[in-house]
Short mmCIF file of C-alpha atoms and ligand atoms in Angstrom, two decimals:
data_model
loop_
_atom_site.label_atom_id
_atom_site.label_comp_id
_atom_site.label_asym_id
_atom_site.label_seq_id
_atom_site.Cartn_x
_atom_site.Cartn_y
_atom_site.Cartn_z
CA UNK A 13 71.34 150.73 145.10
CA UNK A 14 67.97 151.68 142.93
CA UNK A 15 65.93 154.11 144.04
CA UNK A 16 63.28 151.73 144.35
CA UNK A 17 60.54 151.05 146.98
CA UNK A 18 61.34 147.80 148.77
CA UNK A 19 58.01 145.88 147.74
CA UNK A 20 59.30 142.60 146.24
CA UNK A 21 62.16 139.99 147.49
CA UNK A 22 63.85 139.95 144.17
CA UNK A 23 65.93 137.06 143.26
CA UNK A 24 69.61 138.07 142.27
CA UNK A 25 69.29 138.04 138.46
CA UNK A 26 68.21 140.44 135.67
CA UNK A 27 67.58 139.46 132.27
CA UNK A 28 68.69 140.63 128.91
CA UNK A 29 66.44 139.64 126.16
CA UNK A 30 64.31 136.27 125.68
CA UNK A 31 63.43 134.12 123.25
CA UNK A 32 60.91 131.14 123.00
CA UNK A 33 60.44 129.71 125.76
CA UNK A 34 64.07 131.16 127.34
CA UNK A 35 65.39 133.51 128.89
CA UNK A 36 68.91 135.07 128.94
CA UNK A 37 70.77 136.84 131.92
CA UNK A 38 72.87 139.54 131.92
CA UNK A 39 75.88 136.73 131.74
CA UNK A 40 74.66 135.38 128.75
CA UNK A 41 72.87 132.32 130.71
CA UNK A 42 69.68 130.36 129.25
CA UNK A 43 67.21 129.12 131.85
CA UNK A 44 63.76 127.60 130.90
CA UNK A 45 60.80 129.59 131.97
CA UNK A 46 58.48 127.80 133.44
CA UNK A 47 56.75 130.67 134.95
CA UNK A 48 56.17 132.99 132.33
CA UNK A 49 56.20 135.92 134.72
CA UNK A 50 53.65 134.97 136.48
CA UNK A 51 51.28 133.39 133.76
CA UNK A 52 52.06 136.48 131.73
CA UNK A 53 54.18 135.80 128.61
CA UNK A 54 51.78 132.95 126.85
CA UNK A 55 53.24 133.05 123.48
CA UNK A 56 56.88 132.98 125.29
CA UNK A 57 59.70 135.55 124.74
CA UNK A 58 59.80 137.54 121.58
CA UNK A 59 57.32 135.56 119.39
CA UNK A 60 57.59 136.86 115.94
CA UNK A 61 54.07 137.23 115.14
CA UNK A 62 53.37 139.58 118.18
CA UNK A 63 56.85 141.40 117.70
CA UNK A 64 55.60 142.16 114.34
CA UNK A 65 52.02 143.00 115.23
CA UNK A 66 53.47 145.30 117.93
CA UNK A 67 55.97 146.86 115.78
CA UNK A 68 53.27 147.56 113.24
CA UNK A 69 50.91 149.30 115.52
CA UNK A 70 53.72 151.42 117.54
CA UNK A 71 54.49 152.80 114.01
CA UNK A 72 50.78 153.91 113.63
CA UNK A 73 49.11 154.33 116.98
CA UNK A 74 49.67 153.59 120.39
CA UNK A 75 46.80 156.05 122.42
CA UNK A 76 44.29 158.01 121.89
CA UNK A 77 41.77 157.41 125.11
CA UNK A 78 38.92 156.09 125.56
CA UNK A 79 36.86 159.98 124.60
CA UNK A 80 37.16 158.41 121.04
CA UNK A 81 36.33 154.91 118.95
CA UNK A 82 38.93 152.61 119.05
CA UNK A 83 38.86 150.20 116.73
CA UNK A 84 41.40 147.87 117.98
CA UNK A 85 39.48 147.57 121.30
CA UNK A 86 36.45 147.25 119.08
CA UNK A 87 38.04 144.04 117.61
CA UNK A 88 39.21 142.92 121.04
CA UNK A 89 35.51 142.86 122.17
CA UNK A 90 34.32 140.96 119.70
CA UNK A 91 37.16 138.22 120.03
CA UNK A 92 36.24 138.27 122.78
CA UNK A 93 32.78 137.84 122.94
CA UNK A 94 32.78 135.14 120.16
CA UNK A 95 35.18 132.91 122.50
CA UNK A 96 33.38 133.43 125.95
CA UNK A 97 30.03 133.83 124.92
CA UNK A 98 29.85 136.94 127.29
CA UNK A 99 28.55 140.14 125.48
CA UNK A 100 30.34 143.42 126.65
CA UNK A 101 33.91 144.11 127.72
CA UNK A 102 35.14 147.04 129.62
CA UNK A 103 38.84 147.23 129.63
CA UNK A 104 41.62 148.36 131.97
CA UNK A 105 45.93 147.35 133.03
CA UNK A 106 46.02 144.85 135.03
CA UNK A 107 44.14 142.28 137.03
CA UNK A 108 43.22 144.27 140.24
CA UNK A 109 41.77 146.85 138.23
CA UNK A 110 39.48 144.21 136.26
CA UNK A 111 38.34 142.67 139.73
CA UNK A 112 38.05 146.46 140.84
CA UNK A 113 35.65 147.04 137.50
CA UNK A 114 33.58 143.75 138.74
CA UNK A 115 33.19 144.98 142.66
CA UNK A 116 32.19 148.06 141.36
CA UNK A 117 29.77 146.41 138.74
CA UNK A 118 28.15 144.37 141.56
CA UNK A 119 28.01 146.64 144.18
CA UNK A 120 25.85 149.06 141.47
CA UNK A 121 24.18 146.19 140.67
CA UNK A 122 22.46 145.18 144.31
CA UNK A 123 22.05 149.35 144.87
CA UNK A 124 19.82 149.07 141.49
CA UNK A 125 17.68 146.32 143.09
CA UNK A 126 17.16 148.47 146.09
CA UNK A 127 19.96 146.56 148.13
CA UNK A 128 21.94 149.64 150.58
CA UNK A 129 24.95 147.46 151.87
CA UNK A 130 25.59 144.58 148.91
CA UNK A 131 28.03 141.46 149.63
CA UNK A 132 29.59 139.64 147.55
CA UNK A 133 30.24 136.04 148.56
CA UNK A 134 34.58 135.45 148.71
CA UNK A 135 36.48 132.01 149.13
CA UNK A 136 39.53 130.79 151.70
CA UNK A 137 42.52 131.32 149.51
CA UNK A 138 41.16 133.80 147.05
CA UNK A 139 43.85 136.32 145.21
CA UNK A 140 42.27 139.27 143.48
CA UNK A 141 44.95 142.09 143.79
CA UNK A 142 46.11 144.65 146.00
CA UNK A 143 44.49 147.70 145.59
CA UNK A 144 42.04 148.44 148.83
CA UNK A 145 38.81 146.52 147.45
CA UNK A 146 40.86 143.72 145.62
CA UNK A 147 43.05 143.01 148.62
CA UNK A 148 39.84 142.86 151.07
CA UNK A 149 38.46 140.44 148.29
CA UNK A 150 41.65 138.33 148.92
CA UNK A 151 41.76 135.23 151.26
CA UNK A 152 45.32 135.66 152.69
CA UNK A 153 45.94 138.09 155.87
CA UNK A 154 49.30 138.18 154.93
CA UNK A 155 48.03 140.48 152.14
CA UNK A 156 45.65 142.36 154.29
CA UNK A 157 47.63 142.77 157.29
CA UNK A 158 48.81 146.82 158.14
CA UNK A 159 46.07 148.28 155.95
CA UNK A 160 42.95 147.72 157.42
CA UNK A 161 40.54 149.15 157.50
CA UNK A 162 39.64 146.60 154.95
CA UNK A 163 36.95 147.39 152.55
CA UNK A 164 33.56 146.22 154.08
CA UNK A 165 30.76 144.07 152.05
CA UNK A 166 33.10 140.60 151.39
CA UNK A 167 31.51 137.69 152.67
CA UNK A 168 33.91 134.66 153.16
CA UNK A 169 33.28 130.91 152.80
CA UNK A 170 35.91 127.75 152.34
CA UNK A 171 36.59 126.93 148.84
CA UNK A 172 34.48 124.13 147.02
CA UNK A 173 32.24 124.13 149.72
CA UNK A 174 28.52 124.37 148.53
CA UNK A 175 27.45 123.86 151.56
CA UNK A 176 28.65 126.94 153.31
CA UNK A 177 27.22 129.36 150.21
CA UNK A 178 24.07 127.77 150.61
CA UNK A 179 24.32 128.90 154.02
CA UNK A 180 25.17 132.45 153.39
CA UNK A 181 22.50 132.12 150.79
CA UNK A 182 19.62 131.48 153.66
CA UNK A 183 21.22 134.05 156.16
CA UNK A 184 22.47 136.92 154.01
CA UNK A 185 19.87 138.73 152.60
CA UNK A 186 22.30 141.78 151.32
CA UNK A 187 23.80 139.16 149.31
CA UNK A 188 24.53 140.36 145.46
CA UNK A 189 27.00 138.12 143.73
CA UNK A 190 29.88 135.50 144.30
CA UNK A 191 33.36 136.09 143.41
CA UNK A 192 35.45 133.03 142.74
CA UNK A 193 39.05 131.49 140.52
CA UNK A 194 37.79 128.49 138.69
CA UNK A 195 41.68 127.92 139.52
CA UNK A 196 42.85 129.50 142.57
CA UNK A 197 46.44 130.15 141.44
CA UNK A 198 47.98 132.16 144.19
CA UNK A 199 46.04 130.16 146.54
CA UNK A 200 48.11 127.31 145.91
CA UNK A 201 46.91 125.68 142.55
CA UNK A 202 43.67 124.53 143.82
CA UNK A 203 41.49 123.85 140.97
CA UNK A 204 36.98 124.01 141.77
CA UNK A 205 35.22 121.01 141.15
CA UNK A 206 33.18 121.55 138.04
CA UNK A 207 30.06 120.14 139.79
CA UNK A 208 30.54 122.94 142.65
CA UNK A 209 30.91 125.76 139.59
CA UNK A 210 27.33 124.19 137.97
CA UNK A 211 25.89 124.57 142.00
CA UNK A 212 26.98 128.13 142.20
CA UNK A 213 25.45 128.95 138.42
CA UNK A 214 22.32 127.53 140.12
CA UNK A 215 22.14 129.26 143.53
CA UNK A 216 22.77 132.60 141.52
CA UNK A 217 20.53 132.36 139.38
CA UNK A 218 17.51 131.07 142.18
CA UNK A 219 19.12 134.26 144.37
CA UNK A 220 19.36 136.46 141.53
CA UNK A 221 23.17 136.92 142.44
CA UNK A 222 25.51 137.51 139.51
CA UNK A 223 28.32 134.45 139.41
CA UNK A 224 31.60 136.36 138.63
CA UNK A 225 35.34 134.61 137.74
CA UNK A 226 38.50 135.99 138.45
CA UNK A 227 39.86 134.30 135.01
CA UNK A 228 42.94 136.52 135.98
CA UNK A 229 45.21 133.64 135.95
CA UNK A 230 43.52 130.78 134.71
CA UNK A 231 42.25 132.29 131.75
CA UNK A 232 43.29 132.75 128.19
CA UNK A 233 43.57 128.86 127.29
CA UNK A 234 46.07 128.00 129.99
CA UNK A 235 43.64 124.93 131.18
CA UNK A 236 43.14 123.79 127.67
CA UNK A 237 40.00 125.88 127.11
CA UNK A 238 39.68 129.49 126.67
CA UNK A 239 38.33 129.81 129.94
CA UNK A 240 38.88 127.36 132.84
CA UNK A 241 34.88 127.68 133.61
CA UNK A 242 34.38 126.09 130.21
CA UNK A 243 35.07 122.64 131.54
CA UNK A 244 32.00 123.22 133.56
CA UNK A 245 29.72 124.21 130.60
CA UNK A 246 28.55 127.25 132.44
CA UNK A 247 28.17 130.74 131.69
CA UNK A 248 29.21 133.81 134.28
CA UNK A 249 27.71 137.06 134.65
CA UNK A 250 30.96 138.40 134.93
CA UNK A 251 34.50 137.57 134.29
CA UNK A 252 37.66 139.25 134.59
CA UNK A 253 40.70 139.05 132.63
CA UNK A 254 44.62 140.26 132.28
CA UNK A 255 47.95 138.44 133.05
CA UNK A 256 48.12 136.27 129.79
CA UNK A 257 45.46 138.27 127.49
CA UNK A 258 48.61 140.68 126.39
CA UNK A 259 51.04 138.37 126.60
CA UNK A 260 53.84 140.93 128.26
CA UNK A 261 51.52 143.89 127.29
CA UNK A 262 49.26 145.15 130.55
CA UNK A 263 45.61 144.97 130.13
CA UNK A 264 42.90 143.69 132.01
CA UNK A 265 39.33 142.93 131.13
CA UNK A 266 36.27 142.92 132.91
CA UNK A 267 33.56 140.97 130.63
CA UNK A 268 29.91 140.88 131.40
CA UNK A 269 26.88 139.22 130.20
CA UNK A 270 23.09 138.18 131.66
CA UNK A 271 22.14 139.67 134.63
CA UNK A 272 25.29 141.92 134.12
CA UNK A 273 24.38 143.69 131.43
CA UNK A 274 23.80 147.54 131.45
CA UNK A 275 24.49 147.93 135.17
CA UNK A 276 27.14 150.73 134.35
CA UNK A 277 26.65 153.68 132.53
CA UNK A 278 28.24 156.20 131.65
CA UNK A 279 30.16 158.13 134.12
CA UNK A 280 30.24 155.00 136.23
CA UNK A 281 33.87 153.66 135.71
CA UNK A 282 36.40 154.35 133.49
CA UNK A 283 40.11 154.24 132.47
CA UNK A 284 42.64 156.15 130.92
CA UNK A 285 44.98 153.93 129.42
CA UNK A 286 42.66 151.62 129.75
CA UNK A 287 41.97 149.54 126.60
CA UNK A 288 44.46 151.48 124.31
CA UNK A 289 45.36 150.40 120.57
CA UNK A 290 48.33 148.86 121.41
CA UNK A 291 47.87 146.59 124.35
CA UNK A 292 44.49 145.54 122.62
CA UNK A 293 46.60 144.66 118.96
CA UNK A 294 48.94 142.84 121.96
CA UNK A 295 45.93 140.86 123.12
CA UNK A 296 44.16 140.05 119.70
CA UNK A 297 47.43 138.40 118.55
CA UNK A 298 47.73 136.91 121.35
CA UNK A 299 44.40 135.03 120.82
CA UNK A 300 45.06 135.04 117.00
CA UNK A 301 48.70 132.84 117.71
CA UNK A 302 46.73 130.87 120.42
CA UNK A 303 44.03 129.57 117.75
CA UNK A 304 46.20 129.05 114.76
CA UNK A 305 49.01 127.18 116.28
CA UNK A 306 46.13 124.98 118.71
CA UNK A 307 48.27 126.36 121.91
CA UNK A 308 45.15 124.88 123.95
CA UNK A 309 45.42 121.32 123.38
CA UNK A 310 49.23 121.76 123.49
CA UNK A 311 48.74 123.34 126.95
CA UNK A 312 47.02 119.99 127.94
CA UNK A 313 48.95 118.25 126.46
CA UNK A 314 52.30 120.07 128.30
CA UNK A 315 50.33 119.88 131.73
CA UNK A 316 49.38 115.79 131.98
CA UNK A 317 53.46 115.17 130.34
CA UNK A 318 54.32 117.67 132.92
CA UNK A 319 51.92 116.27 135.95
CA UNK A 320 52.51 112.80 134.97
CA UNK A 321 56.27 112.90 134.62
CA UNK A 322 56.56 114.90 137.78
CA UNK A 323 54.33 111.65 139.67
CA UNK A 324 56.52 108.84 138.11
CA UNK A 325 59.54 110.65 138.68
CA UNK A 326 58.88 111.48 142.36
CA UNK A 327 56.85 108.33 143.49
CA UNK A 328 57.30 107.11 147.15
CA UNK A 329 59.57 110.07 147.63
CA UNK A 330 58.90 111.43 151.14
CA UNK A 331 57.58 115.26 151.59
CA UNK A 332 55.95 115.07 148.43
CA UNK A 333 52.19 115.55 149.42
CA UNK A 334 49.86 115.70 145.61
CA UNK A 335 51.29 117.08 141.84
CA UNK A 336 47.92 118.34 141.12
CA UNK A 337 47.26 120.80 137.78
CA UNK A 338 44.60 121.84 135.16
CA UNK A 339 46.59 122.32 132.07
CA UNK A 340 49.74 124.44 132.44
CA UNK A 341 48.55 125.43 136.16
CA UNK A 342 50.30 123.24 137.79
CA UNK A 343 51.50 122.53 141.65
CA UNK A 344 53.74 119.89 143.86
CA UNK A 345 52.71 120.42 147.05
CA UNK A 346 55.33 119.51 149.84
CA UNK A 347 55.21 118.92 153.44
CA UNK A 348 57.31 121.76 154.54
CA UNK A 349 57.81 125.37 153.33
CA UNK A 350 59.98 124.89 150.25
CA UNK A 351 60.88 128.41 149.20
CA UNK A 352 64.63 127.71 148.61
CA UNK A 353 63.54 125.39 145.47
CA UNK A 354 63.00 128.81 143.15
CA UNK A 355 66.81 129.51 144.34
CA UNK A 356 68.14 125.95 143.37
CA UNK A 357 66.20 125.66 140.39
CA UNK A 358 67.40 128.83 139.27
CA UNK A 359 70.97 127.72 139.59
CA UNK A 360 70.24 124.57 137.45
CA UNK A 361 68.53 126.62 134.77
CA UNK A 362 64.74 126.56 135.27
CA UNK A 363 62.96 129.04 136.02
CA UNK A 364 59.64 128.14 139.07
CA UNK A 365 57.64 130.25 141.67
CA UNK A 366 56.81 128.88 145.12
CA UNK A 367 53.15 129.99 146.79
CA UNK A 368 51.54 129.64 149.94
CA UNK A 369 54.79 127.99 151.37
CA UNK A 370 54.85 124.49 149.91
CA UNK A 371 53.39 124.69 146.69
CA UNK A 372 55.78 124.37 144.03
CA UNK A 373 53.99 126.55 140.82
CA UNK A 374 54.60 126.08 137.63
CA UNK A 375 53.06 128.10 134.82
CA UNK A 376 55.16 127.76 131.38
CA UNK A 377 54.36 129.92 128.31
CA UNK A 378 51.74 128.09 126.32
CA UNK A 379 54.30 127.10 123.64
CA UNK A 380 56.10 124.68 125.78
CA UNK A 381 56.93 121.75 123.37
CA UNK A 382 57.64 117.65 124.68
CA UNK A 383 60.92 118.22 125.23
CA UNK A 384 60.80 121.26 127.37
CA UNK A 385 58.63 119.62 129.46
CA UNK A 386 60.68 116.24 129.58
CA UNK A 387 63.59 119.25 130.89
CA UNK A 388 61.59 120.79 133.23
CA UNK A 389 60.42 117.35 135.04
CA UNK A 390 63.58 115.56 135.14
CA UNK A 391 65.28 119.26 136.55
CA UNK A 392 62.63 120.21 138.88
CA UNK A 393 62.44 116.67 140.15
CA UNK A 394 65.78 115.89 140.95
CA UNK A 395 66.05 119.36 142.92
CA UNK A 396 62.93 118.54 144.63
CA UNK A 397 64.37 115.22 146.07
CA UNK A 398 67.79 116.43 147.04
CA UNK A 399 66.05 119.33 148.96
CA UNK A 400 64.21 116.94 150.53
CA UNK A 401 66.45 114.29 150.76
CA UNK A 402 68.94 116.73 152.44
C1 LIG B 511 47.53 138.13 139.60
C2 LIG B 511 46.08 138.03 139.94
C3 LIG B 511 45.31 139.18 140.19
C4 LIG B 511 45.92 140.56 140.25
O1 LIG B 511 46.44 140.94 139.04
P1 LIG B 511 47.41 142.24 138.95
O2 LIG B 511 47.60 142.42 137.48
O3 LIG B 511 48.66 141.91 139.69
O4 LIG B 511 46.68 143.36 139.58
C5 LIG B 511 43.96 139.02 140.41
N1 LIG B 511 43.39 137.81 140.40
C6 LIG B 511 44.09 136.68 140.15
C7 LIG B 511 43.39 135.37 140.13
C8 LIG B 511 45.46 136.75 139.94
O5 LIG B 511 46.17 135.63 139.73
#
């Protein structure tokens, strides 16, 4: 056995190498990935643009730290900036970390304004990582439970309900800022209405609350814009980043912009890997390959030939409650807890994730082409209706 810590179920398979958007076992097997590692490899397996790009910096410069210019995070920035319209960028390795970097930013924030205790408004569902703060942010007990003492100051509402913000907004006065996925992806693929994202733009900015979105997931042109807020036409104070800004390389971002602006300095927060020349050369390819090659509109385009040939193909079958998805976030939910899919999916070839039970996920690289999605629909389907056929 591995000496390892017994944190994950791990399915009984171990790959060799990759390429596109498959992956090969240790047997020599191809399955289609239609997870990506968890929204993680967006230009697929061993794309030769980032191989190249990677291969080139390794040779040069990998760290310094962040007591020095980087110029490569430099560039990052400003890619980043010109594509969300947010202004600075603090970067870190992974998602919790970025969501850590926007708790912190928020808390400092209402402690500027003369707040003592500031809250920051969380939703039903939520997934922001399980470090201490990140996990208290998170709307899942199953996360939370055996490590309490949670970290105080989260306020929690049900998702896409204005109402119930609105409340907190007249009976919370320590109120600072609302934390929320424009997709909830762990949660179950449950996607915000845009008019509810415009609401909480408005209540923030009549409270003086800074709107922050965990992007963590649903960023990086999976929805079929850079940013899933961007359907809504809205700006955030804050956003945070990782998963598919590296594409297989960790980092994490924490943008801000507006009312965000300036609330660290320095001494506040830092990082020391954080932001390093090679995972930012990973994640300015990454958004180079994802412009040239128009891998947003393919990503909507992938996600309705997915979600539509998913509803044909499993119309009138019993279980099957909603195929819902925004781009290439996409989820069946079922009527029953559906776990044992991953298994028989894997054993046909196709790689899928199951979340909160009975939500099948699926989150393919953002090179999927027609026919990999024609594969993945007519596979996936026909194990979802024997398994629930059976
Ligand atoms: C995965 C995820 C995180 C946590 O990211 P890690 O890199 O695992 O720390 C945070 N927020 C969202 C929305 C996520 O999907």
């Amino acid at each position: 056995m591995p000496h390892l810590m017994n944190t994950y179920g791990r399915q009984p398979v171990a790959f060799t190498h990759g390429a596109g958007v498959r992956l090969y076992d240790e047997n020599g097997r191809a399955y289609l990935d239609a997870l990506a590692g968890i929204a993680v490899s967006t230009l697929g397996h061993a794309h030769p643009d980032l191989v190249r790009a990677l291969a080139d910096q390794a040779g040069r410069l990998l760290h310094t730290s962040n007591l020095y210019r980087i110029r490569e995070q430099e560039a990052l920035s400003d890619r980043l900036a010109s594509i969300s319209g947010m202004a600075e960028a603090f970067f870190c390795n992974s998602g919790c970390e970025a969501n850590e970097a926007a708790i912190k930013l928020a808390r400092l924030y209402g402690h500027q304004r003369g707040v003592q205790l500031p809250g920051i408004v969380v939703m039903e569902q939520a997934f922001h990582g399980r470090t201490l703060a990140t996990l208290s942010a998170t709307g899942n007990r199953k996360v939370q439970a055996g490590f309490e003492p949670l970290t105080p100051g989260f306020v929690r509402v049900p998702f896409n309900d204005l109402a119930a913000v609105e409340s907190v907004a007249a009976h919370n006065p320590a109120v600072v800022a609302v934390l929320v996925e424009p997709v909830q992806g762990e949660g179950g693929i449950n996607i915000a209405h845009l008019d509810y994202l415009r609401a909480l733009r408005s209540i923030c900015d009549a409270r003086g609350w800074l709107l922050m979105f965990d992007e963590v997931q649903c960023g990086i042109g999976r929805t079929g814009k850079w940013f899933a807020h961007q359907h809504a036409g809205i700006l955030p104070d804050v956003m945070t980043l990782a998963k598919g800004l590296g594409s297989g390389i960790p980092i994490g971002a924490c943008l801000a912009a507006g009312a965000a602006l300036g609330v660290f300095k320095p001494g506040n927060h830092g990082s020391t890997f954080g932001g390093n020349s090679m995972a930012c050369r990973a994640a300015v390819t990454t958004l180079d390959v994802i412009e040239r090659d128009g891998l947003m509109e393919n990503a909507l385009r992938q996600g309705n030939l997915i979600c539509s040939g998913l509803r044909a193909a499993l119309q009138g079958v019993a279980g099957v409650r909603e195929v819902r998805g925004d781009g290439l976030m996409i989820g069946v939910e079922l009527d029953r807890p559906c776990a044992e899919l991953v298994g028989r999916a894997r054993e046909r070839g196709v790689l899928i994730n199951v979340t909160v039970e009975k939500v099948v996920r699926l989150l393919p690289p953002l090179i999927f082409g027609d026919a990999d999605s024609a594969e993945l629909v007519a596979l996936l389907a026909a194990v979802i209706r024997e398994f629930l056929q059976a």
